[in-house]
Amino acid sequence: MTSVASTHSAAPAPNMLRRAEMWLDDKGKGAWIAATVIGFIFVWPVGLALLAYMIWGKNMFACKHKSNRHNFRRHAGYAMKSSGNSAFDAYKAETLRRLEEEQGSFEAFLERLRAAKDKAEFDQFMDDRAKTAASETDTDVNAKEDA
């Protein structure tokens, strides 16, 4: 004979804060903003806590759809899935390998480009510094000659 508790596998009810969060999520960003403003008006630490949660919890800037990173992972997993056709799978694997190689080459090119830009900016800084030092030296020499 089985007990009643073992036959019912109910999930534990979410606590009050979690229920409030889910309710605000259902209502949208406006509800979060209104709750934050009301929190600041009546009890400022509550408003501050809600604002911090919205910023660091990414509720303020999140959209209703899944994140791009999640979509990329989902599509990347699909790209690795076998189609059942070995010729197509070989072509797909070769194309992905080539694209990864091109991406690596492009990233190396960007790194060289950044390094060249940094070197040019540093050389310009050193030239400007040398010119400033030379003009200060000329000014000091002219001041000594006048004295």
Coordinates of N, CA and C in Angstrom, one line a residue:
M1 N 0.8 -1.2 0.0 CA 0.0 0.0 0.0 C 0.9 1.2 0.0
T2 N 0.6 2.2 -0.9 CA 1.4 3.4 -1.0 C 0.8 4.5 -0.2
S3 N 1.6 5.3 0.3 CA 1.1 6.4 1.1 C 0.6 7.5 0.2
V4 N -0.2 8.4 0.7 CA -0.8 9.5 -0.1 C 0.4 10.5 -0.5
A5 N 1.3 10.7 0.4 CA 2.4 11.6 0.2 C 3.3 11.2 -0.9
S6 N 3.5 9.9 -1.1 CA 4.4 9.4 -2.1 C 3.7 9.4 -3.5
T7 N 2.4 9.4 -3.5 CA 1.7 9.3 -4.8 C 1.6 10.7 -5.4
H8 N 1.6 11.8 -4.6 CA 1.5 13.1 -5.1 C 2.9 13.7 -5.1
S9 N 3.4 14.1 -6.2 CA 4.7 14.7 -6.3 C 4.6 16.2 -6.7
A10 N 4.0 16.9 -5.8 CA 3.8 18.3 -6.1 C 5.1 19.1 -5.8
A11 N 5.4 20.1 -6.7 CA 6.6 20.9 -6.5 C 6.3 21.9 -5.4
P12 N 7.3 22.2 -4.6 CA 7.1 23.1 -3.5 C 6.7 24.5 -4.0
A13 N 5.7 25.1 -3.3 CA 5.2 26.4 -3.7 C 6.3 27.5 -3.6
P14 N 6.4 28.4 -4.6 CA 7.4 29.4 -4.5 C 7.1 30.3 -3.3
N15 N 8.2 30.9 -2.8 CA 8.0 31.8 -1.6 C 7.4 33.1 -2.1
M16 N 7.1 34.0 -1.2 CA 6.4 35.2 -1.5 C 7.2 36.1 -2.4
L17 N 8.5 36.2 -2.2 CA 9.3 37.1 -3.1 C 9.3 36.5 -4.5
R18 N 9.4 35.2 -4.6 CA 9.5 34.6 -6.0 C 8.1 34.8 -6.7
R19 N 7.0 34.7 -5.9 CA 5.7 34.9 -6.5 C 5.5 36.4 -7.0
A20 N 6.0 37.3 -6.1 CA 6.0 38.7 -6.5 C 6.8 39.0 -7.8
E21 N 8.0 38.4 -7.8 CA 8.8 38.5 -9.0 C 8.1 38.0 -10.3
M22 N 7.5 36.8 -10.2 CA 6.8 36.3 -11.3 C 5.6 37.1 -11.7
W23 N 4.9 37.7 -10.7 CA 3.8 38.6 -11.0 C 4.3 39.8 -11.8
L24 N 5.4 40.4 -11.3 CA 5.9 41.6 -11.9 C 6.4 41.3 -13.3
D25 N 7.0 40.1 -13.5 CA 7.5 39.7 -14.8 C 6.3 39.6 -15.8
D26 N 5.2 39.0 -15.3 CA 4.0 38.9 -16.2 C 3.5 40.2 -16.6
K27 N 3.6 41.2 -15.7 CA 3.0 42.6 -16.0 C 4.0 43.4 -16.9
G28 N 5.2 43.1 -16.9 CA 6.2 43.8 -17.8 C 7.1 44.8 -17.1
K29 N 7.9 45.5 -17.9 CA 8.8 46.5 -17.3 C 8.2 47.6 -16.6
G30 N 7.0 48.0 -17.1 CA 6.3 49.1 -16.4 C 6.0 48.8 -15.0
A31 N 5.6 47.5 -14.7 CA 5.3 47.1 -13.3 C 6.6 47.2 -12.5
W32 N 7.7 46.8 -13.0 CA 9.0 46.8 -12.3 C 9.3 48.3 -11.9
I33 N 9.2 49.1 -12.9 CA 9.5 50.6 -12.7 C 8.5 51.2 -11.7
A34 N 7.2 50.9 -11.8 CA 6.3 51.4 -10.8 C 6.6 50.9 -9.4
A35 N 6.9 49.6 -9.3 CA 7.2 49.0 -8.0 C 8.5 49.7 -7.4
T36 N 9.4 50.0 -8.2 CA 10.7 50.7 -7.8 C 10.3 52.1 -7.3
V37 N 9.5 52.8 -8.1 CA 9.2 54.2 -7.7 C 8.4 54.2 -6.4
I38 N 7.4 53.3 -6.3 CA 6.6 53.2 -5.0 C 7.5 52.8 -3.8
G39 N 8.5 51.9 -4.1 CA 9.4 51.6 -3.1 C 10.2 52.8 -2.6
F40 N 10.7 53.6 -3.5 CA 11.5 54.8 -3.2 C 10.6 55.8 -2.4
I41 N 9.3 55.9 -2.8 CA 8.4 56.9 -2.1 C 8.2 56.5 -0.7
F42 N 7.8 55.2 -0.4 CA 7.4 54.8 0.9 C 8.6 54.3 1.8
V43 N 9.4 53.5 1.3 CA 10.5 52.9 2.0 C 11.7 52.9 1.1
W44 N 12.6 53.9 1.2 CA 13.6 54.1 0.2 C 14.6 52.9 0.0
P45 N 14.9 52.1 1.1 CA 15.8 51.0 0.9 C 15.1 49.9 0.0
V46 N 13.8 49.8 0.1 CA 13.1 48.8 -0.8 C 13.2 49.3 -2.3
G47 N 13.0 50.5 -2.5 CA 13.2 51.0 -3.9 C 14.6 50.8 -4.4
L48 N 15.6 51.1 -3.5 CA 17.0 50.9 -3.9 C 17.3 49.4 -4.2
A49 N 16.7 48.5 -3.4 CA 16.9 47.1 -3.6 C 16.3 46.7 -4.9
L50 N 15.1 47.2 -5.2 CA 14.5 46.8 -6.5 C 15.3 47.3 -7.7
L51 N 15.8 48.6 -7.5 CA 16.6 49.1 -8.6 C 17.8 48.3 -8.8
A52 N 18.5 47.9 -7.8 CA 19.7 47.1 -7.9 C 19.4 45.8 -8.5
Y53 N 18.3 45.2 -8.1 CA 17.9 43.9 -8.7 C 17.6 44.0 -10.1
M54 N 16.9 45.1 -10.5 CA 16.6 45.3 -12.0 C 17.8 45.4 -12.8
I55 N 18.8 46.2 -12.3 CA 20.0 46.4 -13.0 C 20.9 45.2 -13.1
W56 N 21.2 44.6 -11.9 CA 22.1 43.5 -11.9 C 21.4 42.2 -12.2
G57 N 20.1 42.1 -12.0 CA 19.4 40.9 -12.4 C 19.0 40.9 -13.9
K58 N 19.3 42.0 -14.6 CA 19.1 42.2 -16.0 C 17.7 42.2 -16.4
N59 N 16.8 42.5 -15.5 CA 15.4 42.5 -15.8 C 15.1 43.8 -16.6
M60 N 15.8 44.9 -16.3 CA 15.5 46.1 -16.9 C 15.8 46.1 -18.4
F61 N 16.9 45.4 -18.8 CA 17.3 45.4 -20.2 C 17.0 44.1 -20.9
A62 N 16.4 43.1 -20.3 CA 16.1 41.9 -20.9 C 14.9 42.0 -21.8
C63 N 14.9 41.2 -22.9 CA 13.7 41.2 -23.8 C 12.9 39.9 -23.5
K64 N 11.8 39.9 -24.1 CA 10.9 38.7 -23.8 C 11.5 37.4 -24.5
H65 N 12.3 37.6 -25.5 CA 12.8 36.5 -26.3 C 14.0 36.0 -25.6
K66 N 14.4 34.8 -26.0 CA 15.7 34.2 -25.4 C 16.8 35.1 -25.9
S67 N 17.9 35.0 -25.1 CA 19.1 35.8 -25.4 C 19.8 35.3 -26.7
N68 N 20.6 36.2 -27.3 CA 21.3 35.8 -28.5 C 22.3 34.7 -28.2
R69 N 22.9 34.7 -27.1 CA 23.8 33.6 -26.7 C 23.1 32.3 -26.7
H70 N 21.9 32.3 -26.1 CA 21.1 31.0 -26.0 C 20.8 30.6 -27.4
N71 N 20.3 31.5 -28.3 CA 20.0 31.1 -29.6 C 21.2 30.6 -30.4
F72 N 22.3 31.2 -30.2 CA 23.5 30.7 -30.9 C 23.9 29.3 -30.4
R73 N 23.8 29.1 -29.1 CA 24.1 27.7 -28.6 C 23.1 26.7 -29.2
R74 N 21.8 27.1 -29.3 CA 20.8 26.2 -29.8 C 21.1 25.9 -31.3
H75 N 21.5 26.9 -32.1 CA 21.8 26.7 -33.5 C 23.1 26.0 -33.7
A76 N 24.1 26.3 -32.8 CA 25.3 25.6 -32.9 C 25.1 24.1 -32.7
G77 N 24.3 23.7 -31.7 CA 24.0 22.3 -31.4 C 23.3 21.7 -32.6
Y78 N 22.5 22.4 -33.3 CA 21.8 21.9 -34.4 C 22.7 21.7 -35.6
A79 N 23.7 22.6 -35.7 CA 24.7 22.5 -36.8 C 25.6 21.3 -36.6
M80 N 25.8 20.8 -35.4 CA 26.6 19.6 -35.2 C 25.8 18.3 -35.3
K81 N 24.5 18.5 -35.4 CA 23.6 17.3 -35.5 C 23.8 16.6 -36.9
S82 N 23.8 15.3 -36.9 CA 24.0 14.6 -38.2 C 22.7 14.7 -39.0
S83 N 22.8 14.9 -40.3 CA 21.7 14.9 -41.2 C 21.3 13.5 -41.6
G84 N 22.2 12.5 -41.5 CA 21.9 11.2 -42.0 C 22.6 11.0 -43.3
N85 N 23.0 12.0 -44.0 CA 23.7 11.9 -45.3 C 25.1 12.2 -45.0
S86 N 26.0 11.1 -45.2 CA 27.4 11.2 -44.9 C 28.1 12.3 -45.8
A87 N 27.7 12.4 -47.1 CA 28.4 13.3 -48.0 C 28.1 14.8 -47.5
F88 N 26.8 15.0 -47.2 CA 26.4 16.4 -46.7 C 27.1 16.7 -45.4
D89 N 27.2 15.7 -44.5 CA 27.8 15.9 -43.2 C 29.3 16.2 -43.3
A90 N 30.0 15.5 -44.3 CA 31.4 15.8 -44.5 C 31.5 17.2 -45.1
Y91 N 30.7 17.6 -46.0 CA 30.7 19.0 -46.6 C 30.5 20.0 -45.5
K92 N 29.5 19.8 -44.6 CA 29.2 20.7 -43.5 C 30.3 20.8 -42.6
A93 N 31.0 19.7 -42.2 CA 32.1 19.7 -41.3 C 33.3 20.5 -41.9
E94 N 33.5 20.3 -43.2 CA 34.6 21.0 -43.9 C 34.3 22.5 -44.0
T95 N 33.1 22.9 -44.3 CA 32.7 24.3 -44.3 C 32.9 24.9 -43.0
L96 N 32.4 24.3 -41.9 CA 32.5 24.8 -40.6 C 34.0 25.0 -40.2
R97 N 34.8 24.0 -40.5 CA 36.2 24.0 -40.2 C 36.9 25.2 -40.9
R98 N 36.5 25.4 -42.2 CA 37.1 26.5 -43.0 C 36.6 27.9 -42.4
L99 N 35.4 28.0 -42.0 CA 34.9 29.2 -41.4 C 35.6 29.5 -40.1
E100 N 35.8 28.5 -39.3 CA 36.5 28.7 -38.0 C 38.0 29.1 -38.3
E101 N 38.6 28.6 -39.3 CA 39.9 29.0 -39.7 C 39.9 30.4 -40.2
E102 N 39.0 30.8 -41.0 CA 38.9 32.2 -41.5 C 38.6 33.2 -40.3
Q103 N 37.8 32.7 -39.3 CA 37.5 33.6 -38.2 C 38.8 33.8 -37.4
G104 N 39.6 32.7 -37.2 CA 40.9 32.9 -36.5 C 41.8 33.8 -37.2
S105 N 41.9 33.7 -38.6 CA 42.7 34.6 -39.4 C 42.3 36.0 -39.2
F106 N 41.0 36.2 -39.3 CA 40.4 37.6 -39.1 C 40.7 38.2 -37.8
E107 N 40.6 37.4 -36.7 CA 40.9 37.8 -35.4 C 42.3 38.2 -35.2
A108 N 43.2 37.4 -35.9 CA 44.7 37.7 -35.8 C 44.9 39.0 -36.6
F109 N 44.2 39.2 -37.7 CA 44.4 40.5 -38.5 C 43.9 41.7 -37.6
L110 N 42.8 41.5 -37.0 CA 42.3 42.6 -36.1 C 43.3 42.9 -35.0
E111 N 43.9 41.9 -34.4 CA 44.9 42.1 -33.4 C 46.1 42.8 -33.9
R112 N 46.6 42.5 -35.1 CA 47.7 43.2 -35.7 C 47.3 44.6 -36.0
L113 N 46.1 44.8 -36.5 CA 45.6 46.2 -36.8 C 45.6 47.0 -35.5
R114 N 45.1 46.5 -34.4 CA 45.1 47.2 -33.1 C 46.5 47.5 -32.7
A115 N 47.4 46.5 -32.8 CA 48.8 46.8 -32.4 C 49.4 47.9 -33.2
A116 N 49.1 47.9 -34.5 CA 49.7 49.0 -35.4 C 49.1 50.3 -35.0
K117 N 47.8 50.4 -34.7 CA 47.2 51.6 -34.3 C 47.8 52.1 -33.0
D118 N 47.9 51.2 -32.0 CA 48.5 51.5 -30.7 C 49.9 52.1 -30.9
K119 N 50.7 51.4 -31.8 CA 52.1 51.9 -32.0 C 52.1 53.3 -32.6
A120 N 51.2 53.5 -33.6 CA 51.2 54.8 -34.2 C 50.8 55.9 -33.2
E121 N 49.8 55.6 -32.3 CA 49.4 56.5 -31.3 C 50.5 56.8 -30.3
F122 N 51.2 55.7 -29.9 CA 52.3 55.9 -29.0 C 53.4 56.7 -29.6
D123 N 53.8 56.5 -30.9 CA 54.8 57.2 -31.6 C 54.4 58.7 -31.7
Q124 N 53.1 59.0 -32.0 CA 52.6 60.4 -32.0 C 52.8 61.0 -30.6
F125 N 52.4 60.3 -29.6 CA 52.6 60.8 -28.2 C 54.1 61.2 -27.9
M126 N 55.0 60.3 -28.3 CA 56.4 60.5 -28.0 C 56.9 61.7 -28.9
D127 N 56.5 61.8 -30.1 CA 56.9 63.0 -30.9 C 56.4 64.3 -30.3
D128 N 55.1 64.3 -29.9 CA 54.5 65.5 -29.2 C 55.3 65.8 -27.9
R129 N 55.6 64.8 -27.2 CA 56.4 65.0 -25.9 C 57.7 65.5 -26.2
A130 N 58.4 65.0 -27.2 CA 59.7 65.5 -27.6 C 59.7 67.0 -28.0
K131 N 58.7 67.3 -28.8 CA 58.5 68.7 -29.3 C 58.2 69.6 -28.1
T132 N 57.4 69.2 -27.1 CA 57.1 70.0 -26.0 C 58.4 70.2 -25.1
A133 N 59.1 69.1 -25.0 CA 60.4 69.2 -24.2 C 61.4 70.2 -24.9
A134 N 61.4 70.1 -26.2 CA 62.4 71.0 -27.0 C 61.9 72.4 -26.9
S135 N 60.6 72.7 -26.9 CA 60.2 74.1 -26.9 C 60.4 74.6 -25.4
E136 N 60.2 73.8 -24.4 CA 60.5 74.2 -23.0 C 62.0 74.6 -22.9
T137 N 62.8 73.8 -23.5 CA 64.3 74.0 -23.4 C 64.6 75.3 -24.1
D138 N 64.1 75.5 -25.2 CA 64.3 76.8 -26.0 C 63.8 78.0 -25.1
T139 N 62.7 77.9 -24.5 CA 62.2 79.0 -23.7 C 63.1 79.2 -22.5
D140 N 63.6 78.2 -21.9 CA 64.5 78.3 -20.7 C 65.8 79.0 -21.2
V141 N 66.3 78.6 -22.3 CA 67.6 79.2 -22.8 C 67.4 80.7 -23.1
N142 N 66.3 81.0 -23.8 CA 66.0 82.4 -24.1 C 65.8 83.3 -22.9
A143 N 65.2 82.7 -21.8 CA 65.0 83.4 -20.6 C 66.3 83.7 -19.9
K144 N 67.2 82.8 -19.9 CA 68.5 82.9 -19.3 C 69.4 84.0 -20.1
E145 N 69.2 84.0 -21.4 CA 70.0 85.0 -22.2 C 69.5 86.4 -21.9
D146 N 68.2 86.6 -21.7 CA 67.6 87.9 -21.5 C 68.0 88.4 -20.1
A147 N 68.3 87.5 -19.2 CA 68.7 87.9 -17.8 C 70.1 88.4 -17.6

